[in-house]
Coordinates of N, CA and C in Angstrom, one line a residue:
Chain A
X1 N -37.5 3.7 -51.9 CA -36.5 3.5 -53.1 C -35.3 3.1 -52.7
X2 N -34.8 1.8 -53.0 CA -33.9 1.4 -52.7 C -32.9 2.1 -53.6
X3 N -31.0 1.7 -52.4 CA -30.5 2.9 -52.8 C -30.1 2.8 -54.0
X4 N -30.1 0.5 -54.1 CA -29.6 0.2 -55.7 C -30.4 -0.5 -55.4
X5 N -31.1 -0.7 -57.5 CA -31.9 -1.2 -58.2 C -30.7 -2.4 -59.0
X6 N -30.8 -3.5 -58.4 CA -30.7 -4.9 -60.1 C -31.7 -6.3 -59.7
X7 N -31.8 -6.6 -61.7 CA -32.6 -7.0 -61.8 C -32.4 -9.0 -61.7
X8 N -33.0 -9.6 -60.8 CA -32.3 -10.2 -60.2 C -32.5 -11.7 -61.0
X9 N -33.0 -11.5 -61.7 CA -32.9 -12.8 -63.1 C -34.2 -14.0 -62.8
X10 N -33.4 -15.1 -63.1 CA -32.3 -15.6 -63.8 C -32.2 -15.3 -65.2
X11 N -31.0 -15.3 -65.2 CA -30.4 -15.6 -67.0 C -29.7 -16.0 -67.5
X12 N -30.5 -16.7 -68.1 CA -29.6 -17.6 -68.8 C -29.3 -17.5 -70.0
X13 N -28.3 -17.9 -70.9 CA -27.7 -17.6 -72.7 C -27.4 -18.7 -72.3
X14 N -26.6 -19.3 -74.1 CA -26.1 -20.1 -74.5 C -24.1 -20.2 -74.7
X15 N -23.2 -21.3 -73.9 CA -22.6 -20.5 -73.8 C -21.6 -19.8 -75.5
X16 N -20.5 -18.3 -75.0 CA -20.4 -18.3 -75.9 C -21.2 -16.6 -76.0
X17 N -22.2 -16.7 -76.0 CA -22.8 -15.3 -76.0 C -23.0 -14.0 -74.7
X18 N -22.8 -12.1 -75.3 CA -22.2 -11.4 -74.9 C -23.9 -11.8 -73.7
X19 N -23.5 -11.4 -72.4 CA -23.8 -11.4 -71.1 C -23.8 -9.9 -70.9
X20 N -24.5 -9.3 -70.5 CA -24.9 -7.2 -69.9 C -26.0 -7.9 -68.5
X21 N -24.9 -7.2 -68.1 CA -25.8 -7.5 -66.4 C -25.4 -6.0 -65.9
X22 N -27.4 -4.8 -65.2 CA -26.9 -4.0 -65.2 C -27.3 -3.2 -64.0
X23 N -27.2 -2.0 -63.8 CA -27.9 -1.7 -62.1 C -28.2 -0.4 -62.3
X24 N -28.6 0.2 -61.5 CA -29.4 1.5 -61.2 C -29.1 1.9 -60.0
X25 N -29.3 3.6 -59.7 CA -29.2 3.7 -58.6 C -29.0 5.4 -57.7
X26 N -29.0 5.7 -57.3 CA -30.2 6.8 -57.1 C -29.1 8.1 -56.5
X27 N -28.3 7.6 -56.1 CA -27.4 8.8 -54.6 C -26.6 8.6 -55.6
X28 N -26.4 10.5 -56.1 CA -25.2 11.0 -56.3 C -23.6 10.9 -56.3
X29 N -24.0 10.5 -55.8 CA -22.3 10.5 -54.2 C -21.7 9.7 -54.5
X30 N -22.3 8.6 -54.9 CA -21.4 7.8 -55.6 C -20.5 7.5 -56.9
X31 N -19.1 7.6 -56.2 CA -17.7 7.3 -57.0 C -17.6 6.2 -57.3
X32 N -18.2 5.0 -56.0 CA -16.9 3.9 -56.7 C -17.5 3.0 -56.6
X33 N -17.8 2.4 -58.0 CA -18.8 1.5 -58.9 C -18.1 -0.1 -58.6
X34 N -18.4 -1.2 -57.9 CA -18.2 -2.3 -58.2 C -18.7 -3.6 -58.4
X35 N -18.5 -4.6 -59.4 CA -19.5 -5.7 -59.6 C -18.3 -6.8 -58.7
X36 N -19.1 -7.8 -58.0 CA -18.6 -8.9 -57.6 C -19.1 -10.4 -57.9
X37 N -18.9 -11.3 -57.9 CA -18.9 -12.4 -58.2 C -19.8 -13.8 -57.2
X38 N -20.7 -14.7 -57.2 CA -20.7 -15.2 -56.4 C -21.0 -16.3 -56.6
X39 N -20.6 -17.6 -56.5 CA -20.4 -18.8 -57.1 C -21.1 -18.9 -55.3
X40 N -22.6 -20.4 -55.6 CA -23.5 -21.0 -55.0 C -22.2 -21.6 -53.3
X41 N -22.7 -21.0 -52.4 CA -22.5 -21.2 -51.0 C -20.9 -21.0 -50.8
X42 N -20.7 -20.0 -51.8 CA -19.2 -19.2 -51.4 C -19.9 -17.7 -51.2
X43 N -18.3 -16.7 -50.6 CA -18.0 -15.1 -50.2 C -18.0 -15.0 -51.7
X44 N -18.4 -13.8 -51.8 CA -18.3 -12.8 -53.0 C -17.2 -12.8 -53.1
X45 N -16.6 -12.9 -54.9 CA -15.3 -11.7 -54.9 C -15.3 -10.7 -55.6
X46 N -14.8 -10.1 -55.6 CA -14.6 -8.4 -55.8 C -13.9 -9.4 -57.5
X47 N -14.3 -8.7 -58.6 CA -14.5 -9.1 -60.3 C -13.5 -7.8 -60.4
X48 N -14.2 -6.9 -60.8 CA -14.1 -5.4 -60.9 C -14.6 -3.9 -60.4
X49 N -13.6 -3.2 -60.3 CA -14.0 -2.0 -59.6 C -13.7 -0.7 -60.4
X50 N -14.7 0.6 -61.1 CA -14.1 1.2 -61.4 C -14.4 3.0 -60.4
X51 N -13.7 3.9 -60.2 CA -13.3 5.1 -60.1 C -14.5 6.0 -60.9
X52 N -15.6 6.8 -60.5 CA -16.1 7.5 -61.5 C -17.0 7.0 -62.4
X53 N -16.8 8.4 -63.8 CA -17.4 7.4 -65.1 C -16.1 6.3 -65.9
X54 N -16.6 6.4 -66.7 CA -15.7 5.6 -68.0 C -16.2 4.1 -68.1
X55 N -15.4 3.3 -68.8 CA -15.2 2.4 -68.9 C -14.1 1.5 -68.6
X56 N -14.1 -0.1 -68.2 CA -13.0 -0.6 -67.5 C -12.4 -1.7 -68.2
X57 N -11.6 -2.1 -68.8 CA -11.6 -4.2 -69.6 C -10.9 -4.5 -68.9
X58 N -10.9 -6.0 -68.3 CA -10.3 -6.8 -67.6 C -10.6 -8.2 -68.6
X59 N -9.6 -8.7 -69.6 CA -10.3 -9.9 -70.0 C -10.8 -10.1 -70.9
X60 N -12.3 -11.1 -70.5 CA -13.0 -10.9 -71.0 C -14.4 -10.1 -70.6
X61 N -14.5 -9.4 -69.3 CA -15.4 -8.5 -68.6 C -15.0 -6.6 -68.7
X62 N -15.8 -5.7 -69.3 CA -15.8 -5.3 -69.4 C -17.0 -4.2 -68.3
X63 N -16.4 -3.7 -67.2 CA -17.3 -2.8 -66.6 C -17.4 -1.6 -67.0
X64 N -18.3 -1.0 -66.7 CA -19.2 0.5 -67.5 C -20.0 1.1 -67.1
X65 N -19.8 2.7 -66.2 CA -19.8 3.4 -65.5 C -20.7 4.6 -66.2
X66 N -21.8 5.1 -66.7 CA -22.9 6.3 -66.5 C -23.5 6.8 -65.3
X67 N -22.6 8.0 -64.7 CA -23.3 8.5 -64.1 C -24.2 8.9 -64.4
X68 N -24.1 10.1 -65.1 CA -25.6 11.1 -66.2 C -27.0 9.8 -65.6
X69 N -26.5 9.4 -66.2 CA -27.8 8.2 -65.8 C -28.7 7.3 -64.8
X70 N -26.9 7.3 -64.4 CA -26.9 6.8 -62.8 C -27.0 5.5 -63.0
X71 N -26.1 4.8 -63.9 CA -26.5 3.3 -64.5 C -25.0 2.9 -65.0
X72 N -25.1 1.6 -63.8 CA -23.3 0.7 -64.7 C -24.3 -0.5 -65.0
X73 N -23.0 -1.0 -66.0 CA -23.5 -2.5 -66.8 C -22.0 -3.2 -66.3
X74 N -22.0 -4.7 -66.4 CA -21.4 -5.4 -66.3 C -20.9 -6.5 -68.1
X75 N -20.6 -6.2 -68.5 CA -20.1 -7.4 -70.1 C -19.2 -8.4 -69.8
X76 N -19.9 -9.4 -70.2 CA -18.8 -10.7 -70.2 C -18.7 -11.2 -71.3
X77 N -18.1 -10.9 -72.4 CA -17.6 -11.3 -73.8 C -17.7 -13.0 -73.7
X78 N -18.0 -14.2 -74.7 CA -17.4 -15.2 -74.7 C -18.0 -16.1 -73.4
X79 N -19.1 -15.7 -73.3 CA -19.5 -15.9 -71.8 C -18.7 -17.9 -71.8
X80 N -18.7 -18.5 -70.6 CA -18.7 -20.0 -70.4 C -19.4 -20.7 -69.4
X81 N -19.4 -21.4 -69.2 CA -20.7 -22.8 -68.2 C -19.4 -21.9 -66.9
X82 N -18.7 -21.4 -66.7 CA -17.4 -21.5 -65.4 C -18.1 -20.2 -65.1
X83 N -18.4 -19.5 -65.2 CA -19.4 -17.5 -65.4 C -20.2 -18.2 -65.0
X84 N -21.4 -18.9 -64.9 CA -22.6 -19.1 -64.3 C -22.1 -19.1 -62.2
X85 N -23.4 -18.0 -62.0 CA -22.7 -17.9 -60.5 C -24.4 -16.2 -60.5
X86 N -24.0 -16.0 -59.4 CA -24.7 -14.4 -59.4 C -23.5 -13.5 -58.8
X87 N -23.9 -12.4 -60.3 CA -23.0 -10.9 -59.8 C -24.4 -9.8 -59.0
X88 N -23.0 -9.5 -58.7 CA -23.6 -8.3 -57.4 C -22.9 -7.3 -58.2
X89 N -24.1 -5.7 -57.8 CA -23.0 -4.8 -58.2 C -23.5 -4.4 -56.3
X90 N -22.3 -3.0 -56.1 CA -22.2 -2.3 -55.6 C -21.2 -0.9 -55.7
X91 N -21.5 -0.1 -54.6 CA -20.8 0.9 -55.0 C -21.2 1.6 -53.8
X92 N -20.1 2.6 -54.0 CA -19.6 3.6 -52.6 C -19.6 5.1 -52.6
X93 N -19.7 5.8 -51.8 CA -19.1 7.4 -52.2 C -17.9 7.4 -51.0
X94 N -17.0 8.6 -51.4 CA -15.6 8.0 -50.9 C -16.1 8.0 -49.4
X95 N -15.0 7.4 -48.6 CA -15.1 6.8 -46.7 C -16.6 6.5 -46.4
X96 N -17.3 6.2 -47.6 CA -18.4 5.5 -47.0 C -19.6 4.1 -47.4
X97 N -20.3 3.9 -46.2 CA -21.0 2.5 -46.9 C -21.3 1.7 -48.3
X98 N -21.0 0.5 -48.4 CA -21.0 0.2 -49.4 C -22.6 0.1 -49.5
X99 N -23.5 -0.1 -50.3 CA -24.3 -0.4 -50.8 C -24.3 -1.5 -51.9
X100 N -25.3 -2.5 -51.6 CA -24.6 -3.6 -52.6 C -26.3 -3.9 -53.3
X101 N -26.3 -5.0 -54.8 CA -27.8 -4.6 -55.6 C -28.3 -5.9 -55.1
X102 N -28.9 -6.4 -55.3 CA -29.9 -7.9 -54.8 C -29.0 -8.9 -55.3
X103 N -28.2 -8.7 -56.7 CA -27.3 -10.3 -57.9 C -28.8 -10.4 -58.5
X104 N -27.5 -10.5 -59.9 CA -28.3 -11.1 -60.6 C -28.0 -12.7 -61.0
X105 N -28.6 -13.2 -61.1 CA -28.0 -15.2 -61.1 C -28.7 -15.7 -62.6
X106 N -26.9 -15.4 -63.3 CA -26.5 -16.2 -64.0 C -26.2 -17.7 -65.1
X107 N -27.0 -18.1 -66.6 CA -26.9 -19.2 -66.2 C -26.2 -19.6 -67.6
X108 N -25.0 -19.9 -67.6 CA -24.8 -20.1 -68.8 C -24.5 -21.9 -69.3
X109 N -25.5 -21.9 -70.2 CA -25.3 -23.4 -70.5 C -24.3 -23.7 -71.9
X110 N -24.3 -25.1 -71.6 CA -22.6 -25.4 -72.5 C -23.4 -25.9 -73.7
Chain B
X1 N -1.9 -15.9 -48.7 CA -2.3 -15.7 -47.3 C -3.3 -16.6 -47.0
X2 N -4.2 -16.9 -46.1 CA -5.1 -17.2 -46.6 C -6.5 -16.7 -46.8
X3 N -6.2 -15.8 -46.3 CA -7.8 -14.7 -46.5 C -8.6 -14.2 -45.3
X4 N -9.8 -14.2 -45.5 CA -10.6 -14.1 -44.6 C -11.4 -15.2 -44.1
X5 N -10.9 -15.4 -43.0 CA -11.0 -16.5 -42.0 C -12.2 -16.6 -41.0
X6 N -13.4 -17.4 -41.1 CA -14.3 -17.7 -40.4 C -14.9 -18.8 -40.2
X7 N -15.5 -18.8 -38.2 CA -16.2 -20.3 -37.5 C -17.0 -19.4 -36.9
X8 N -17.7 -20.7 -36.7 CA -17.5 -22.1 -37.8 C -18.4 -21.8 -38.7
X9 N -18.5 -22.7 -39.6 CA -18.8 -22.5 -41.1 C -20.3 -23.2 -41.1
X10 N -20.5 -23.4 -39.8 CA -22.4 -24.1 -40.0 C -22.2 -23.6 -38.7
X11 N -23.8 -23.0 -38.0 CA -24.3 -23.8 -36.5 C -26.0 -23.6 -36.9
X12 N -26.2 -24.8 -36.0 CA -27.5 -24.4 -35.7 C -27.8 -24.9 -34.0
X13 N -28.8 -23.6 -33.6 CA -29.0 -23.8 -32.6 C -30.3 -23.1 -32.5
X14 N -31.2 -23.2 -31.2 CA -32.4 -23.2 -30.9 C -32.4 -22.0 -30.4
X15 N -33.9 -21.9 -30.7 CA -34.4 -19.9 -30.9 C -34.1 -19.7 -28.9
X16 N -33.5 -18.7 -28.9 CA -33.2 -18.2 -27.1 C -31.8 -18.6 -27.0
X17 N -30.4 -19.5 -27.9 CA -29.6 -19.5 -27.1 C -28.5 -18.2 -28.0
X18 N -27.5 -18.2 -27.3 CA -26.4 -17.3 -27.6 C -25.8 -17.5 -28.8
X19 N -24.8 -17.0 -29.5 CA -24.2 -17.6 -31.0 C -23.9 -16.5 -31.3
X20 N -22.4 -17.0 -31.4 CA -20.8 -16.2 -31.2 C -20.3 -16.2 -32.6
X21 N -19.7 -16.0 -33.5 CA -19.6 -16.1 -34.9 C -18.5 -14.9 -35.1
X22 N -17.5 -15.5 -35.4 CA -15.7 -15.0 -35.4 C -14.5 -14.7 -37.1
X23 N -14.1 -14.1 -36.4 CA -14.1 -13.7 -38.1 C -12.4 -13.6 -37.4
X24 N -11.4 -14.0 -38.4 CA -10.3 -13.1 -38.6 C -9.6 -12.7 -40.2
X25 N -9.5 -11.6 -40.4 CA -9.1 -10.8 -41.1 C -7.6 -10.7 -41.7
X26 N -7.8 -10.4 -43.3 CA -6.7 -10.2 -43.8 C -5.7 -9.3 -43.2
X27 N -4.3 -10.2 -42.9 CA -3.3 -9.5 -42.2 C -3.2 -7.6 -42.6
X28 N -3.1 -6.4 -42.2 CA -2.3 -5.6 -42.8 C -3.5 -4.8 -43.2
X29 N -5.2 -5.1 -43.1 CA -6.0 -4.7 -43.4 C -7.0 -3.4 -43.0
X30 N -7.2 -2.3 -42.9 CA -7.3 -1.5 -41.7 C -9.1 -1.4 -41.9
X31 N -9.8 -1.9 -42.4 CA -10.7 -2.2 -42.0 C -11.9 -3.6 -42.5
X32 N -12.8 -3.6 -41.7 CA -13.4 -5.3 -41.0 C -15.3 -4.9 -41.3
X33 N -15.8 -6.0 -42.0 CA -16.9 -4.7 -42.4 C -17.7 -7.0 -42.2
X34 N -19.2 -7.3 -41.6 CA -20.1 -7.9 -40.8 C -21.3 -7.6 -41.6
X35 N -21.9 -8.6 -42.6 CA -22.5 -8.7 -43.8 C -23.5 -10.1 -43.2
X36 N -24.8 -9.5 -43.7 CA -26.3 -10.7 -43.7 C -26.4 -11.2 -44.6
X37 N -26.5 -12.4 -45.6 CA -27.1 -12.5 -46.8 C -28.6 -13.2 -46.2
X38 N -29.9 -13.0 -47.5 CA -30.8 -13.8 -47.0 C -31.2 -14.0 -48.7
X39 N -32.2 -14.8 -48.8 CA -33.0 -14.5 -50.2 C -33.6 -13.2 -49.8
X40 N -34.4 -13.3 -49.3 CA -35.9 -12.0 -49.0 C -34.4 -10.7 -49.0
X41 N -33.5 -10.5 -49.1 CA -33.2 -9.1 -48.3 C -32.0 -8.7 -48.9
X42 N -31.1 -10.0 -49.2 CA -30.0 -9.9 -50.1 C -29.1 -10.0 -49.3
X43 N -27.8 -9.1 -49.4 CA -26.5 -8.6 -49.0 C -26.8 -7.3 -48.0
X44 N -27.0 -7.6 -46.8 CA -27.2 -6.1 -45.8 C -25.6 -6.1 -45.2
X45 N -25.1 -4.7 -44.9 CA -24.2 -4.1 -43.9 C -24.7 -4.2 -42.7
X46 N -24.1 -4.9 -42.1 CA -24.6 -4.4 -40.7 C -23.9 -3.3 -39.8
X47 N -22.6 -3.5 -39.4 CA -21.2 -3.3 -38.7 C -20.0 -3.2 -39.4
X48 N -19.9 -1.9 -40.1 CA -17.8 -1.8 -39.9 C -17.3 -1.5 -38.7
X49 N -15.5 -2.0 -39.1 CA -14.6 -1.2 -38.3 C -13.6 -0.6 -38.8
X50 N -13.0 0.7 -39.0 CA -12.2 1.4 -39.2 C -10.7 0.9 -37.8
X51 N -9.8 0.6 -38.1 CA -8.4 0.5 -37.4 C -9.6 0.3 -35.9
X52 N -9.9 -1.2 -35.6 CA -10.7 -2.0 -34.3 C -12.0 -0.7 -34.1
X53 N -12.0 0.0 -34.4 CA -13.4 1.3 -33.5 C -14.9 0.5 -35.0
X54 N -15.5 0.8 -34.3 CA -16.7 0.8 -34.9 C -17.4 2.1 -35.6
X55 N -17.0 1.9 -37.0 CA -17.8 3.1 -37.9 C -19.1 3.9 -37.9
X56 N -20.2 2.9 -38.4 CA -21.5 3.1 -38.7 C -21.9 1.0 -37.9
X57 N -22.9 1.8 -37.3 CA -23.3 0.2 -36.9 C -25.5 0.0 -37.2
X58 N -25.4 1.1 -38.0 CA -26.5 1.6 -38.3 C -27.4 0.2 -39.3
X59 N -26.6 -0.9 -39.7 CA -27.5 -1.5 -39.9 C -27.8 -2.9 -38.9
X60 N -27.0 -2.6 -38.1 CA -27.3 -3.9 -37.0 C -29.2 -3.8 -37.1
X61 N -29.7 -4.9 -36.1 CA -30.9 -5.3 -36.9 C -31.4 -4.7 -35.7
X62 N -31.1 -4.8 -34.4 CA -31.6 -4.9 -32.8 C -30.1 -5.1 -31.8
X63 N -30.8 -5.4 -30.7 CA -30.1 -4.9 -30.0 C -29.6 -6.2 -29.3
X64 N -30.4 -7.0 -30.1 CA -29.9 -8.9 -29.5 C -28.4 -8.6 -30.4
X65 N -27.8 -8.1 -31.1 CA -27.1 -8.1 -32.0 C -25.8 -7.3 -31.4
X66 N -24.3 -7.0 -31.3 CA -23.6 -6.7 -30.8 C -22.2 -7.3 -31.6
X67 N -21.1 -5.9 -31.8 CA -20.4 -6.9 -32.7 C -19.0 -5.8 -32.0
X68 N -17.9 -6.7 -32.0 CA -16.6 -6.5 -31.2 C -15.4 -6.2 -32.4
X69 N -15.1 -5.9 -32.4 CA -13.1 -6.2 -32.2 C -11.9 -5.5 -31.9
X70 N -11.7 -6.7 -30.8 CA -11.0 -6.3 -29.6 C -8.9 -6.4 -30.1
X71 N -8.9 -6.7 -31.4 CA -7.5 -6.1 -31.8 C -7.8 -6.4 -32.7
X72 N -6.7 -6.3 -34.3 CA -6.4 -6.2 -35.4 C -7.0 -7.5 -36.5
X73 N -6.8 -8.0 -35.4 CA -6.5 -9.4 -36.4 C -8.1 -10.8 -35.4
X74 N -9.0 -9.9 -35.1 CA -10.2 -10.8 -34.7 C -11.1 -9.9 -34.6
X75 N -12.4 -10.9 -34.5 CA -14.1 -9.7 -34.3 C -14.9 -10.9 -34.3
X76 N -15.9 -10.6 -33.5 CA -16.8 -10.9 -32.8 C -18.3 -10.5 -33.2
X77 N -18.9 -12.1 -33.7 CA -20.3 -11.0 -34.2 C -21.8 -11.6 -33.1
X78 N -21.9 -11.6 -32.3 CA -23.0 -12.3 -31.3 C -24.1 -12.2 -31.5
X79 N -25.0 -13.2 -31.1 CA -26.7 -12.5 -31.5 C -27.2 -12.7 -30.2
X80 N -28.0 -12.5 -28.8 CA -28.3 -13.0 -27.7 C -29.1 -12.6 -27.0
X81 N -31.0 -13.1 -27.3 CA -30.9 -14.4 -27.9 C -31.4 -14.7 -29.1
X82 N -30.7 -15.8 -29.8 CA -31.1 -16.0 -31.3 C -33.1 -16.6 -31.1
X83 N -33.3 -16.2 -32.3 CA -34.4 -15.9 -33.3 C -33.9 -16.9 -34.1
X84 N -35.8 -17.2 -35.0 CA -35.3 -17.5 -36.1 C -35.2 -16.6 -37.1
X85 N -35.6 -16.0 -37.0 CA -35.8 -15.1 -38.4 C -34.2 -14.7 -38.6
X86 N -32.6 -15.5 -37.1 CA -31.7 -14.6 -37.9 C -31.4 -15.7 -38.5
X87 N -31.9 -16.8 -39.1 CA -31.1 -17.8 -39.5 C -30.7 -17.2 -40.8
X88 N -29.4 -16.8 -41.4 CA -28.9 -16.9 -42.4 C -27.7 -17.1 -43.0
X89 N -26.4 -15.9 -43.7 CA -25.4 -16.4 -44.1 C -25.0 -15.4 -43.1
X90 N -23.3 -15.3 -42.5 CA -22.9 -14.3 -41.8 C -22.1 -14.2 -42.3
X91 N -21.6 -13.0 -43.3 CA -20.1 -12.9 -44.3 C -19.3 -11.5 -43.4
X92 N -18.6 -12.5 -43.4 CA -17.2 -11.5 -43.0 C -16.0 -10.4 -43.7
X93 N -15.9 -9.9 -44.2 CA -14.9 -8.9 -45.1 C -14.1 -8.3 -44.6
X94 N -12.8 -8.3 -45.5 CA -11.6 -6.7 -44.5 C -11.6 -6.2 -46.2
X95 N -11.2 -5.2 -45.7 CA -10.5 -4.5 -46.8 C -8.9 -3.4 -46.7
X96 N -8.5 -3.0 -47.6 CA -7.2 -2.3 -47.6 C -7.1 -1.1 -46.8
X97 N -8.8 -0.1 -47.5 CA -9.1 0.8 -47.4 C -7.9 2.0 -48.1
X98 N -7.7 1.6 -49.0 CA -6.8 2.5 -49.9 C -7.1 3.1 -51.1
X99 N -6.3 4.6 -50.5 CA -7.2 5.3 -51.9 C -8.4 6.2 -51.0
X100 N -8.8 6.2 -49.7 CA -10.2 6.5 -48.9 C -11.3 5.9 -49.2
X101 N -11.2 4.8 -49.6 CA -12.4 3.6 -50.3 C -12.1 2.9 -49.8
X102 N -13.3 1.8 -49.4 CA -13.2 0.4 -48.8 C -13.7 -0.7 -50.6
X103 N -13.7 0.1 -51.7 CA -13.9 -0.7 -52.5 C -13.0 -2.7 -52.6
X104 N -12.4 -2.7 -52.6 CA -11.6 -3.7 -52.3 C -11.8 -4.5 -51.0
X105 N -12.5 -5.3 -51.4 CA -13.2 -6.4 -49.6 C -13.2 -7.3 -50.4
X106 N -13.0 -8.5 -49.6 CA -12.5 -9.0 -49.3 C -13.4 -10.2 -48.5
X107 N -14.0 -11.1 -49.0 CA -15.1 -11.9 -47.9 C -14.7 -13.2 -48.0
X108 N -14.5 -14.0 -46.6 CA -15.1 -15.0 -46.1 C -15.6 -15.7 -47.0
X109 N -15.5 -16.9 -46.4 CA -16.8 -17.9 -47.1 C -17.6 -17.5 -46.3
X110 N -17.8 -17.8 -45.0 CA -19.5 -17.2 -44.4 C -19.9 -18.3 -43.4
X111 N -20.6 -18.0 -42.5 CA -21.1 -18.6 -41.6 C -22.7 -19.3 -42.0
X112 N -23.3 -20.0 -42.0 CA -24.4 -20.3 -42.8 C -25.4 -20.8 -40.7
X113 N -25.9 -19.9 -40.7 CA -26.6 -19.6 -38.9 C -28.2 -20.0 -39.7
X114 N -28.8 -21.6 -38.4 CA -29.9 -22.0 -39.2 C -30.1 -21.7 -37.3
X115 N -31.7 -21.0 -36.5 CA -31.7 -20.7 -35.9 C -33.7 -22.3 -35.8
X116 N -33.8 -22.4 -34.4 CA -35.1 -23.6 -34.8 C -35.5 -22.9 -33.4

């Protein structure tokens, strides 16, 4: 079983839609949860991180962590064509190595 | 700050040749990571350093791969001899390592390696 599972998509939505991206994991020691955005032929860039459980909001983006279910989500409100990219979840225990999901490709149609 | 700098951006080489990828991390960052990304396997951590010391190289695929960090501002990933299955995009990332974790990783633009 992989440490982190992520649906590869692709996910295609109309502009303005609410997007939900998800990852599941198996290691209960994970405490740091991150979402990265990767545009085509670019390096991943950090969007948001959350420590332990709970929600975190940043503009149109909301990250949620449910440690009891080993499930994390990223919500994008009022999605824009510029949000079209691959979104990777990542997680780590304290001082431990990172584990990345395989990425979900998102396409927001104008 | 210029961000993480990687060179070359593209490398095409023949099987059996030595390949050296270079990385300059963001000044002041204590952690440096080397990743490989392919369609089949996604983003894989190869090795990471803390304060120039290799901490975990369990992701290095085999002895053909080696990485060094001679000082805080430079690291290399070497493949010798290269094989076609090494074709991938190689990313370097650095992190300030605050709060005991390395969550705030900043990635370079990557080196696209093609081995024919």
